[in-house]
Coordinates of C-alpha atoms in Angstrom, one line a residue:
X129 CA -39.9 10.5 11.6
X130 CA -37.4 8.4 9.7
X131 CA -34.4 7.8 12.0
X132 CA -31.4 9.6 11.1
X133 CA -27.8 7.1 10.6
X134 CA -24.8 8.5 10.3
X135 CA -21.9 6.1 8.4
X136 CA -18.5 7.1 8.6
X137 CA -16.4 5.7 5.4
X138 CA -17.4 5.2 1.9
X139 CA -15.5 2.0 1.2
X140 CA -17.3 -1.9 0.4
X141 CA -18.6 -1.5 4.3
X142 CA -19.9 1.5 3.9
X143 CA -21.5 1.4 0.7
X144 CA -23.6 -1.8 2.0
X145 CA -24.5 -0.1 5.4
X146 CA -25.8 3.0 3.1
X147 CA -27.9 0.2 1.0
X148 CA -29.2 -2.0 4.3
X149 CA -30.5 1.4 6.0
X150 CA -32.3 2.4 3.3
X151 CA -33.9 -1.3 2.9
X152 CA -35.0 -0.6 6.3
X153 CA -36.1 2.5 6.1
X154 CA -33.5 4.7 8.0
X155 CA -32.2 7.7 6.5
X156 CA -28.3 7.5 5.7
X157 CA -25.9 10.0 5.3
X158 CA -22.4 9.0 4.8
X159 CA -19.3 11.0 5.2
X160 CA -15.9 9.9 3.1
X161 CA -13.0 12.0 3.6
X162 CA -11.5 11.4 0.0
X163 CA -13.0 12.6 -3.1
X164 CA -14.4 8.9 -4.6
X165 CA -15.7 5.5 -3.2
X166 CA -14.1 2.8 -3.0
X167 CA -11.8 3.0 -0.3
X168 CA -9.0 0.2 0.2
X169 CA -9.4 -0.9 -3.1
X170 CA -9.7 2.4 -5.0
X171 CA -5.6 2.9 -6.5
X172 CA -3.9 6.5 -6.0
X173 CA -0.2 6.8 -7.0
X174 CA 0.3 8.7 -3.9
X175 CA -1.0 7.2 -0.4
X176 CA -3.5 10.1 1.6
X177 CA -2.7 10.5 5.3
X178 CA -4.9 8.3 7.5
X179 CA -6.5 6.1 3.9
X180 CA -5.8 2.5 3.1
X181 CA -3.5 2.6 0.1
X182 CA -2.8 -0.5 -2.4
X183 CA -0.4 -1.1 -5.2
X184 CA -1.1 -1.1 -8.9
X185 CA -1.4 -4.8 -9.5
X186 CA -3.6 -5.7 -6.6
X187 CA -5.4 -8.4 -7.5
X188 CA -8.5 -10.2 -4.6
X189 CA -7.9 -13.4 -3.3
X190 CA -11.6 -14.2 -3.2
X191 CA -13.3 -15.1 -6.4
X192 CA -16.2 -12.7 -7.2
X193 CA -18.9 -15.6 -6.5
X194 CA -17.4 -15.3 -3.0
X195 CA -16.8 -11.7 -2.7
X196 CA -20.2 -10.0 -3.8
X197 CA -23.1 -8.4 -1.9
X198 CA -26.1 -11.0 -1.7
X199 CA -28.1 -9.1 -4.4
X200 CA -26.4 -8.2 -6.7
X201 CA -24.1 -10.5 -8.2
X202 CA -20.9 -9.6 -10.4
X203 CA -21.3 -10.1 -14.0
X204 CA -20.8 -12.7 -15.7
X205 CA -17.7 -12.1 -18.0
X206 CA -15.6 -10.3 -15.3
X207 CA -13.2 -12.4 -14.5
X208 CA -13.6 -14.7 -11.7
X209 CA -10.4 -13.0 -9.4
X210 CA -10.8 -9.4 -10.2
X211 CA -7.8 -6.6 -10.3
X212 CA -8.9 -3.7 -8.5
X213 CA -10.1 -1.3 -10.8
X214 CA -12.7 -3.8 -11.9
X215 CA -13.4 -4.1 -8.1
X216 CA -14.3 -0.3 -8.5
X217 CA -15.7 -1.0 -11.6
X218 CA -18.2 -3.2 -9.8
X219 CA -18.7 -0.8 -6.7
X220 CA -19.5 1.9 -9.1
X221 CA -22.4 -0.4 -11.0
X222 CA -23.7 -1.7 -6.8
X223 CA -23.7 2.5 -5.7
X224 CA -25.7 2.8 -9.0
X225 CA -28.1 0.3 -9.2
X226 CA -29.5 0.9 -5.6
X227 CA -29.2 4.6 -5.8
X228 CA -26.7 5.3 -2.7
X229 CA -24.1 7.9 -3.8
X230 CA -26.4 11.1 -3.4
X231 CA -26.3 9.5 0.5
X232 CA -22.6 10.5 0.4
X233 CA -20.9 13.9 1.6
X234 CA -17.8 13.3 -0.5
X235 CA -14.2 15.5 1.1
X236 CA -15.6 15.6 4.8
X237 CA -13.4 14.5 7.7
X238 CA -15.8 13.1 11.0
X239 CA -13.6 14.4 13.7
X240 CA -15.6 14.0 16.6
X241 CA -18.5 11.6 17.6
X242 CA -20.2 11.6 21.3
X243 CA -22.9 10.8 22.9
X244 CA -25.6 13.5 23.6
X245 CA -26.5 14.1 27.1
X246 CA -29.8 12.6 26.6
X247 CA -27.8 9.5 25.3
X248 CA -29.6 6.8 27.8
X249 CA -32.6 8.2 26.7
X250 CA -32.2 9.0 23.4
X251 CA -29.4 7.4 22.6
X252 CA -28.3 9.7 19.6
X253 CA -25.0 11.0 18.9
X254 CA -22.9 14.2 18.4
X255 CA -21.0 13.8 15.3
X256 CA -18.6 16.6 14.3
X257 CA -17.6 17.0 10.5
X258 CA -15.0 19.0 8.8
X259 CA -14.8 19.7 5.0
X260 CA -11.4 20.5 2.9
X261 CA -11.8 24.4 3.2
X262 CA -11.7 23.5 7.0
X263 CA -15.2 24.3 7.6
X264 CA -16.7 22.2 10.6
X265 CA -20.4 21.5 11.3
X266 CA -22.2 19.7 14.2
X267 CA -25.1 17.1 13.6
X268 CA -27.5 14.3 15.3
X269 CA -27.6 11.2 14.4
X270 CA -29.7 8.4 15.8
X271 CA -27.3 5.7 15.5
X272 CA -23.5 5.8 14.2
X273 CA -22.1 3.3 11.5
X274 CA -18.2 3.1 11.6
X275 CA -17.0 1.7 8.1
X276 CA -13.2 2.6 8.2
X277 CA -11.9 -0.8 7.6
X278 CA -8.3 -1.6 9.4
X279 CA -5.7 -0.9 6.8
X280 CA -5.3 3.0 7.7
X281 CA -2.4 2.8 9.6
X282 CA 0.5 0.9 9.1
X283 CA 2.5 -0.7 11.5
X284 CA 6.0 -0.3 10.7
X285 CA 7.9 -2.1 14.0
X286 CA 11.7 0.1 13.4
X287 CA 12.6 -0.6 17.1
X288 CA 12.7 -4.5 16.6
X289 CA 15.3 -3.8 13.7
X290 CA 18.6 -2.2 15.1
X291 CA 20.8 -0.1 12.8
X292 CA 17.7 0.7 10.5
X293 CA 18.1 4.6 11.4
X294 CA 21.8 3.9 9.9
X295 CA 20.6 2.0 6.9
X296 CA 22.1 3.0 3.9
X297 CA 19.5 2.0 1.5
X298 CA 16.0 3.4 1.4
X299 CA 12.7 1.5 3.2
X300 CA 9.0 1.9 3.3
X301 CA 6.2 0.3 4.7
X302 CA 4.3 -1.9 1.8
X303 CA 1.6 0.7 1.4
X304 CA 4.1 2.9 -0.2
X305 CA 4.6 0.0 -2.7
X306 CA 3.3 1.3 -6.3
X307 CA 5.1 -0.8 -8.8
X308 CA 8.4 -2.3 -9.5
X309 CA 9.9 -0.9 -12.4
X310 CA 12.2 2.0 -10.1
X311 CA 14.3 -1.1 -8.5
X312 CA 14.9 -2.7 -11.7
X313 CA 18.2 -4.3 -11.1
X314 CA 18.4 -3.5 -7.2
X315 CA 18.6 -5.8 -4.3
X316 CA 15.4 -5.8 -2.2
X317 CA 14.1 -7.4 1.1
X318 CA 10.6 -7.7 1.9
X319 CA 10.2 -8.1 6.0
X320 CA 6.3 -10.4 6.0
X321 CA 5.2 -13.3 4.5
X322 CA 1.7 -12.1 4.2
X323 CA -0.5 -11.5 1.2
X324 CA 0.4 -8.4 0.2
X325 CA 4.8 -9.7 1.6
X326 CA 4.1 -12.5 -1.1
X327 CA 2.9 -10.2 -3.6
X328 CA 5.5 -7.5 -3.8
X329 CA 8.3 -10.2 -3.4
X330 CA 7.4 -12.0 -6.6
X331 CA 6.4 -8.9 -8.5
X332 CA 9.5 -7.1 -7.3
X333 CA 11.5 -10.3 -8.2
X334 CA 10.7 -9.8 -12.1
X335 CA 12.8 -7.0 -12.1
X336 CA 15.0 -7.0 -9.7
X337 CA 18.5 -9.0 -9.6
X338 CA 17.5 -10.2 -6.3
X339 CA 14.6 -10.3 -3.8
X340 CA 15.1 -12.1 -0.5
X341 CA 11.9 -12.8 1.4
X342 CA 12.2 -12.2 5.2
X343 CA 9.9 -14.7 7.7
X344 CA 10.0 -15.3 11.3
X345 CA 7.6 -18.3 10.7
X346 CA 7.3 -19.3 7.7
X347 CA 4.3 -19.8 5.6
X348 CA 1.8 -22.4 4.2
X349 CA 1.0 -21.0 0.6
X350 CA -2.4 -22.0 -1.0
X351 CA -3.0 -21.0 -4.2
X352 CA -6.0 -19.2 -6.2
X353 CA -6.6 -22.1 -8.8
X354 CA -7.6 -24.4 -7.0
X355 CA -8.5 -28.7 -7.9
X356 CA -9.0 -29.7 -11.8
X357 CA -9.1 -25.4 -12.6
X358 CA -12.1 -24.3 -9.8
X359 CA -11.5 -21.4 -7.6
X360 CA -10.1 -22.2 -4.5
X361 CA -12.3 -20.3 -2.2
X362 CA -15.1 -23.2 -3.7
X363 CA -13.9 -25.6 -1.9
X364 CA -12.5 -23.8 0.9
X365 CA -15.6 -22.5 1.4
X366 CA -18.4 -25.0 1.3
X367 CA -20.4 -27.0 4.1
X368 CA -18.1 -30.2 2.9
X369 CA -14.7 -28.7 3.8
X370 CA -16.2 -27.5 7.4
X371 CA -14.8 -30.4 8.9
X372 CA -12.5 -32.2 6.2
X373 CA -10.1 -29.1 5.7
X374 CA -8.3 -28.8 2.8
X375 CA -4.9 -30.7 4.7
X376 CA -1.6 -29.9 4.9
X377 CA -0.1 -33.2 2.8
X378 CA -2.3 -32.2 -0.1
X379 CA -1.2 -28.2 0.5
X380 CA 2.6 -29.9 0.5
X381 CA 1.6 -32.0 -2.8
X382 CA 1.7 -28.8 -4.9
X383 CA 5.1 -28.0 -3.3
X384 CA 6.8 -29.0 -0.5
X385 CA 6.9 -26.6 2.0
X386 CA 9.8 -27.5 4.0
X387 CA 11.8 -28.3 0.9
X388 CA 11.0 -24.5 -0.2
X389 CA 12.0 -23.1 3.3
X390 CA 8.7 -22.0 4.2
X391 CA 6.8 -25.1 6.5
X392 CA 6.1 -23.2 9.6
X393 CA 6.2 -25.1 13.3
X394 CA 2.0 -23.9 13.4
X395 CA -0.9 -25.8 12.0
X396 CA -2.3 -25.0 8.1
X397 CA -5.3 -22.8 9.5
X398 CA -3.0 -21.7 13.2
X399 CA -2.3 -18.7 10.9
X400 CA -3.9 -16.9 8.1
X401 CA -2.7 -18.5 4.8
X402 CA -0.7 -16.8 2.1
X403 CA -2.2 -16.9 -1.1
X404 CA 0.1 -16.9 -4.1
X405 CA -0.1 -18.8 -7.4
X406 CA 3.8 -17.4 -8.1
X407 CA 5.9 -17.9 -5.3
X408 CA 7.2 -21.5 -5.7
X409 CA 8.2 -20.9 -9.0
X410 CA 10.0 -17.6 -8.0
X411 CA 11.6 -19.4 -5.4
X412 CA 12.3 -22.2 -7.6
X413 CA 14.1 -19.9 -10.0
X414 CA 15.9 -18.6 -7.3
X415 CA 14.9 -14.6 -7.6
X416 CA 13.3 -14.8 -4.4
X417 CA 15.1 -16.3 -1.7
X418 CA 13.5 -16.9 1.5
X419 CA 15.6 -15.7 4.5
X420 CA 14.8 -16.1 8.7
X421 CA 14.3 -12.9 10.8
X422 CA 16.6 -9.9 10.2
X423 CA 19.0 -9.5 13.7
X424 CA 20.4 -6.2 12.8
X425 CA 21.2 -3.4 9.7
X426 CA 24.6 -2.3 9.0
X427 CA 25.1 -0.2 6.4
X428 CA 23.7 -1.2 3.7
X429 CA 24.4 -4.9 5.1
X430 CA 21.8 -7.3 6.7
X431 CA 22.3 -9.4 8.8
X432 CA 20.0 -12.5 9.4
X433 CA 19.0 -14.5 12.7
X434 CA 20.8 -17.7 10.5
X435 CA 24.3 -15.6 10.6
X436 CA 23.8 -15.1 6.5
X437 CA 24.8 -12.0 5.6
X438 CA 23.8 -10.5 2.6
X439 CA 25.3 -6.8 1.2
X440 CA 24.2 -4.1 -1.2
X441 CA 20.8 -4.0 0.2
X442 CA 19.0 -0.8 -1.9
X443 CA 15.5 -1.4 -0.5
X444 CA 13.4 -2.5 2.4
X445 CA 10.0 -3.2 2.4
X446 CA 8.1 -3.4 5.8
X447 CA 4.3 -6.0 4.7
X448 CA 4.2 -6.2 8.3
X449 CA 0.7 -5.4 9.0
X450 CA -2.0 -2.7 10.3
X451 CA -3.2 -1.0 13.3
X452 CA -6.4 0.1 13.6
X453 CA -7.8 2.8 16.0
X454 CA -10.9 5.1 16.6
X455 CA -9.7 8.4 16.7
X456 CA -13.0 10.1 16.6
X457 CA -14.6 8.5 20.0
X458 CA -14.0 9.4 23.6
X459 CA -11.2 7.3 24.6
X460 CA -13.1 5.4 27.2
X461 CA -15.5 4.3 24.6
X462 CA -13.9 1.5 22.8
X463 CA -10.4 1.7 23.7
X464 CA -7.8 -0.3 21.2
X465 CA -4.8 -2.2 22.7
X466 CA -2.8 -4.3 20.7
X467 CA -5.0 -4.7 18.3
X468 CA -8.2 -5.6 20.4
X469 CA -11.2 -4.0 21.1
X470 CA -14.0 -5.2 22.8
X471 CA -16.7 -5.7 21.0
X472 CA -19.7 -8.2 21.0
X473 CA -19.4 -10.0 17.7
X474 CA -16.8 -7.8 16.2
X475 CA -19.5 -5.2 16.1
X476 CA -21.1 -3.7 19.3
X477 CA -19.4 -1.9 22.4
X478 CA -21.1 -4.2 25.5
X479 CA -21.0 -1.2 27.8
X480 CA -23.9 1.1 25.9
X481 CA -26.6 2.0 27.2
X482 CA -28.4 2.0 23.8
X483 CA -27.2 0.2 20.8
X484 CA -27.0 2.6 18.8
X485 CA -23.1 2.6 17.5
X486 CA -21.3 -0.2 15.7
X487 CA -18.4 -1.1 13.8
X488 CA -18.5 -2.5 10.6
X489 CA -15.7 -4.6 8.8
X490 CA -13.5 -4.8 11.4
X491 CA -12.8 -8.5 10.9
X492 CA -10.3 -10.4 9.0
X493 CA -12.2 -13.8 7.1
X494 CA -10.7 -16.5 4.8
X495 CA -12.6 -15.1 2.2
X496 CA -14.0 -11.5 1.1
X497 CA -14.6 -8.7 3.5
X498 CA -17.9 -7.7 1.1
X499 CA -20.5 -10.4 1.8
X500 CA -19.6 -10.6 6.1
X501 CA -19.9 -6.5 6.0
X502 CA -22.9 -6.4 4.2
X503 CA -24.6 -9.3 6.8
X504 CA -23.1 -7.2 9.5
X505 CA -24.9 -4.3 8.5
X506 CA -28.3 -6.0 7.9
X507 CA -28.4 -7.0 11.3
X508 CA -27.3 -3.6 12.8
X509 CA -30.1 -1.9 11.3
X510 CA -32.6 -4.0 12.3
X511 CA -31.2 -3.7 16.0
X512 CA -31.4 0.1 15.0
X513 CA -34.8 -0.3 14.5
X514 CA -35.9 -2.2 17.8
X515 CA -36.4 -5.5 15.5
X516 CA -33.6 -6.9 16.7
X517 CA -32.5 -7.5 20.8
X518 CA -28.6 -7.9 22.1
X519 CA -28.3 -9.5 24.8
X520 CA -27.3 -8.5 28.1
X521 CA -24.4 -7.1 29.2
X522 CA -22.8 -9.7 31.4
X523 CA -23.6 -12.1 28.0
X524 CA -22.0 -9.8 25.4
X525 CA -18.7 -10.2 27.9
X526 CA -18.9 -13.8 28.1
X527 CA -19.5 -14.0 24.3
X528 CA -16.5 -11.8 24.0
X529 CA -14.0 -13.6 26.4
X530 CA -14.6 -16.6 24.9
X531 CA -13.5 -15.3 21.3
X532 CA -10.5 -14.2 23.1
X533 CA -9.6 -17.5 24.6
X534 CA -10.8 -19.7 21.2
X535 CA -8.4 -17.6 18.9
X536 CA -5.9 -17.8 21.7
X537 CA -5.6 -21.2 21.4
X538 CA -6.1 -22.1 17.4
X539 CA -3.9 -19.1 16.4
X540 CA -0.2 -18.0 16.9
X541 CA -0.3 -14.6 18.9
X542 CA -0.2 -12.1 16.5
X543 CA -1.7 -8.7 15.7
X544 CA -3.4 -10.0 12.6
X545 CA -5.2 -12.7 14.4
X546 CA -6.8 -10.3 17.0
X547 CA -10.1 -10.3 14.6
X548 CA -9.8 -13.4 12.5
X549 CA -13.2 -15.4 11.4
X550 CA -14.5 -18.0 10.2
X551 CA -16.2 -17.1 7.0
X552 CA -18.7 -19.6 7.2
X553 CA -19.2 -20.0 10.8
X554 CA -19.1 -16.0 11.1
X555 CA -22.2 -15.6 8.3
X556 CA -24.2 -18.1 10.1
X557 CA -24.3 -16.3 13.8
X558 CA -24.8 -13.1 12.3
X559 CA -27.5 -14.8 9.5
X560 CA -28.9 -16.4 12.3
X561 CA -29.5 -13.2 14.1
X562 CA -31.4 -11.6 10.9
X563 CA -33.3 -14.2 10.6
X564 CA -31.6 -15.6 7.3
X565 CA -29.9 -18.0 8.2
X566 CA -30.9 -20.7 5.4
X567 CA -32.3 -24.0 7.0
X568 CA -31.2 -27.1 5.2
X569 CA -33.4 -29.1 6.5
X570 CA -36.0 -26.8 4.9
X571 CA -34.6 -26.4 2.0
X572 CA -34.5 -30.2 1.5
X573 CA -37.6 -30.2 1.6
X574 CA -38.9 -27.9 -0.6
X575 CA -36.1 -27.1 -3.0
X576 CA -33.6 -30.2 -3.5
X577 CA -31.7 -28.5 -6.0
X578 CA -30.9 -25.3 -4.2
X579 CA -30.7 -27.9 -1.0
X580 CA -27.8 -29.6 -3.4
X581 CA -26.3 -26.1 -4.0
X582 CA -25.7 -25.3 -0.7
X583 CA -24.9 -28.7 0.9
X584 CA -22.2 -29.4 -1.5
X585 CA -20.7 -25.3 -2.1
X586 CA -19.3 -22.9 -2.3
X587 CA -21.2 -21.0 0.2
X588 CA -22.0 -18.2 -1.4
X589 CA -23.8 -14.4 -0.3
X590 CA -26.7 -15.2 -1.9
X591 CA -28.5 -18.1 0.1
X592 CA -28.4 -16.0 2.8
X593 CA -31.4 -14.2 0.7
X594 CA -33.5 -16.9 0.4
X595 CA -35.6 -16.4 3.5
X596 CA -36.4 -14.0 6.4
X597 CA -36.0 -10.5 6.5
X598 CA -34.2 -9.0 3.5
X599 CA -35.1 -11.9 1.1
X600 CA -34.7 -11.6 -2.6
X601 CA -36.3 -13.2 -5.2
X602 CA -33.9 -13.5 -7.2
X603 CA -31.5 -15.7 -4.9
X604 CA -32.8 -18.8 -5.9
X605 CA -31.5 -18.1 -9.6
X606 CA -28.0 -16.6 -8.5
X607 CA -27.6 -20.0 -6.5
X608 CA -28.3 -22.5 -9.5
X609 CA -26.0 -20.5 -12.0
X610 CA -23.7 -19.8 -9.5
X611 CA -21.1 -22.2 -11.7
X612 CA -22.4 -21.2 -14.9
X613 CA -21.0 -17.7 -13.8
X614 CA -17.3 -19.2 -12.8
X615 CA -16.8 -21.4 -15.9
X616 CA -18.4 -18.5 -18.4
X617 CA -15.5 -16.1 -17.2
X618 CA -13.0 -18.6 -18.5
X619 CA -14.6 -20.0 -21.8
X620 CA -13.2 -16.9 -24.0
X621 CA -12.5 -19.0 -26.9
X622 CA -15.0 -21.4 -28.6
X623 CA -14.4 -25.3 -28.5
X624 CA -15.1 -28.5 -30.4
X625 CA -14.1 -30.7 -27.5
X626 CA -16.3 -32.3 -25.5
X627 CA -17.0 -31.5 -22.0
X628 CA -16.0 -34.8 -19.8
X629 CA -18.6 -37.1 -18.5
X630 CA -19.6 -36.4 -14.9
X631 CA -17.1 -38.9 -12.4
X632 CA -18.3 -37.7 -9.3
X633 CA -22.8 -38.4 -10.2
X634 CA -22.3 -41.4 -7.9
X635 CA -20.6 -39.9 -5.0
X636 CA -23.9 -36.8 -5.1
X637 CA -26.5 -39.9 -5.4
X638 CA -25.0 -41.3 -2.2
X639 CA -24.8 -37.6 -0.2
X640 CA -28.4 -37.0 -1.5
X641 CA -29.6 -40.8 -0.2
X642 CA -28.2 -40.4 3.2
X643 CA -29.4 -36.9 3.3
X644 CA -33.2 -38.1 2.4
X645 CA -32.9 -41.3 4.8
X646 CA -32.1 -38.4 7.7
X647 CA -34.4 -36.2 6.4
X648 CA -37.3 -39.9 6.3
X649 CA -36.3 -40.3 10.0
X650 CA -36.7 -36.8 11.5
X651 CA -39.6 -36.1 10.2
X652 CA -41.8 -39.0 9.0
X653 CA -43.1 -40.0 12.6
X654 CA -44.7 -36.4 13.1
X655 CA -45.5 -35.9 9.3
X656 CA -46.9 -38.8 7.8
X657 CA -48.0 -36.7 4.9
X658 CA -43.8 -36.6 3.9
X659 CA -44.1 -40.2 2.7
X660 CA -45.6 -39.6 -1.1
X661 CA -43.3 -36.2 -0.5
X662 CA -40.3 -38.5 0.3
X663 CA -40.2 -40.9 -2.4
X664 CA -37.1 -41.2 -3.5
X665 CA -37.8 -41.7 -7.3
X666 CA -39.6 -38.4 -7.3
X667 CA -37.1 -36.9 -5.6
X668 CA -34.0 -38.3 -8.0
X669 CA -36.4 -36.6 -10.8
X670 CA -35.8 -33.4 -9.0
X671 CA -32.3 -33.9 -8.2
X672 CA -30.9 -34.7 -11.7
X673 CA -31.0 -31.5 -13.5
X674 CA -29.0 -29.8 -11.3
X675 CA -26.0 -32.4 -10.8
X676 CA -24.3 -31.2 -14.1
X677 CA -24.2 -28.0 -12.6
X678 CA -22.6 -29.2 -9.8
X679 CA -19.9 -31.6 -10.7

């Protein structure tokens, strides 16, 4: 009997745990309370209780080489930072292609999911659906998929702003944001200098006559376009910039940060970076003015923890964050306080008897949600399936703690930090537990220009289908075009000009040379054989067709 999976959410972490079940063989239902896929990043004028909720001009801040599932890449001609709808627009063509939306129960609300009696046993669940008429309905599942994401509920912090009850004006938390064009001409503050803080501040700031951008900290800013044109999540996220950080001199270079009233006390990556290309110039202009913590509302009056004051305030907008929460699970089962919940990995509750529930998602990456979701779920399934072993108990509380204690001390305490990764770091433990985990050593070896691809970035989804369970053949390909895809998105209009010669061939020649001499002393001592397979003129003839692609 196929095992039965129930996956709570339709959104990009549930349509990949819906795809990885069935590549294992389990049979997936999924129940979304809305009417459509999609999730955060499906746009309705008007929010739903209890949904993540975006404004119309949403735009990712992770280019799509970065943000897609491992087999499937986005087109070619979509652009290479995508506005939402073509987000769905991809979602749609990934639910498609593999088949997954007659695995969804679309309008049913999970309101209840326990553990059977049998549960050491069995370890199957009770899960408790309603549907809009109000209907309910009992099932069994084997194993429990939780895909809600963690921008449900906002957190909107009234009691740390005194006189807001008495505020004259109107406020909202950002995901009651829409669009701009019903403040034209108002005065606006946005409290939060995060993404979507940044956003709404320089989109309001178009229309507005003034916007004046509230931050305890301050900020550092990075920006999508990154060196000579490239993404910036390229060179964030590539082997080369594991250790050599993009640093905060060449961060200040574009703009500097204290000159801008934004250079925070904390380190570049002590905090999740803003990314804006717009909000130097708005500042520059002057319709956004950046503004220290608010002390107190009268009126329509704000004051500021600098003693500014500034009057006619019409609007407040709260970007100050989420809370997530579990609703549906016994309280004792994975309790959430301030923000935290234990769980091994982000993913499993350490206390089960069988490992049969986990959380998918629940993390917040420099880089896309997509790709560490759909790795997540790869793994779960296979640990579904008895493939797969956690460790013990005692281990999955160490492993824990010591998350705890490492984000404790590289991150200023904040909610939003309570489930920060790194992207790279994060794809490798969980790769590594699959059995995907691409060996570069290996790869070296037997395919130098993939090897080049992956040494030298970005890190993309798909090398972690290049061996082991889940492998695809067609990862190989996605790797080596991988810039081919980036720079066709941007060629919309033909060109006599010459492309310019290649400056950086020399710097490659020299990572590849040290990478064969380490590669010569590892190995040649037990395999003698590597000699004629390491000579270097035979590998420089492999090498060179790829540099171009490259650099």
């Amino acid at each position: 009997m196929s095992r039965r999976v129930c996956v709570i959410g339709g959104g990009s972490s549930g349509l990949t745990s819906i795809k990885c079940c069935l590549d294992e063989g389990l049979e997936p239902t999924c129940f979304e309370s809305s009417d459509d896929i999609g999730g955060l990043w499906r746009f309705k004028e008007n929010p739903e209780a209890d949904r993540a909720s975006i404004y119309h001009s949403v735009i990712i801040n992770t280019s799509k080489e970065m943000m897609c599932f491992s087999d499937f890449p986005i087109p070619a001609h979509f652009p290479n930072y995508m506005h939402n709808s073509l987000i769905m627009d991809y979602f749609r063509m990934y639910a498609e292609h593999f088949q997954l939306t007659k695995h969804i129960r679309f309008q049913i609300r999970v309101l209840q999911v326990k553990p059977r009696p049998d549960f050491s046993r069995s370890g199957q669940w009770d899960v408790e659906t309603e549907n809009k008429k109000g209907e309910k309905e009992k099932h069994i599942f084997d194993a429990v998929m939780i895909c809600i994401g963690h921008h449900c509920h906002p957190n909107l912090p009234l009691h740390d702003f005194p006189g807001i009850d008495k505020f004259k004006g109107q406020y909202f938390h950002s995901r009651d944001y829409k669009t701009a064009e019903e403040w034209r001409g108002k005065r606006v503050v946005v409290i939060g200098i995060g993404n979507s803080g940044g956003d709404i501040a320089v989109e309001l700031s178009r229309v507005t006559k003034q916007v004046f951008l509230s931050t305890r900290r301050g900020a550092w800013i990075l920006n999508r376009v990154g060196q000579q044109g490239v993404p910036m999540d390229f060179q964030l996220n590539s082997l080369r910039h594991r250790k050599s950080r993009l640093g905060e001199n060449k961060i200040n270079q574009r703009f500097n940060h204290s000159l801008y009233s934004l250079q925070p006390k904390h380190r570049l990556f002590s905090q999740h970076p803003t990314v804006n290309d717009e909000l130097p110039n708005r500042i520059l202009s002057g319709t956004v003015q950046v503004k220290p913590n608010i002390r107190r509302l009268q009126g329509s009056s704000i004051e500021f923890d600098d003693g500014t004051v500034e009057d006619n305030i019409d609007l407040v907008v709260f970007a100050t964050g989420y809370n997530f929460s579990f609703p549906f699970l016994p309280s004792n089962m994975l309790p959430v306080s301030g923000n935290k919940a234990n769980l091994y990995k982000y993913m499993f509750p350490p206390g089960l008897e069988r490992p049969t529930l986990v959380v998918i998602g629940l993390v917040q990456p420099l880089g896309a949600i997509m790709p560490i979701s759909e790795m997540q779920a790869r793994w779960a399934t296979r640990v579904f399936k008895g493939l797969n072993k956690l460790p013990s108990m005692d281990c999955m509380l160490k492993d824990i703690k010591h998350k705890e204690e490492t984000i404790a001390k590289r991150y200023v305490t904040s909610q939003r930090h309570t489930i920060q990764v790194e992207y790279i770091d994060y794809m490798d433990q969980i790769a590594y537990q699959v059995g995907a985990r691409p060996s570069l050593l290996g790869l070296f070896l037997r395919d130098p220009g993939v090897w080049l691809c992956v040494l030298l970035g970005p890190c993309t989804p798909y090398q972690y289908r290049l061996r082991g369970p889940g492998q695809w053949d067609g990862a190989r390909q996605a790797i080596l075009t991988t810039w081919d895809r980036m720079a066709g998105a941007l060629k919309t209009r033909p060109s006599d000009i010459p492309e310019p010669k290649q400056s950086s061939l020399l710097l490659t020649l020299t990572v590849g040379a040290a990478a064969l001499a380490l590669g010569y002393y590892w190995n040649i001592h037990n395999h003698p054989s590597l000699l004629i397979a390491l000579d270097p003129t035979t590998w420089q003839d492999k090498i060179k067709p790829y540099l171009p692609v490259l650099w």
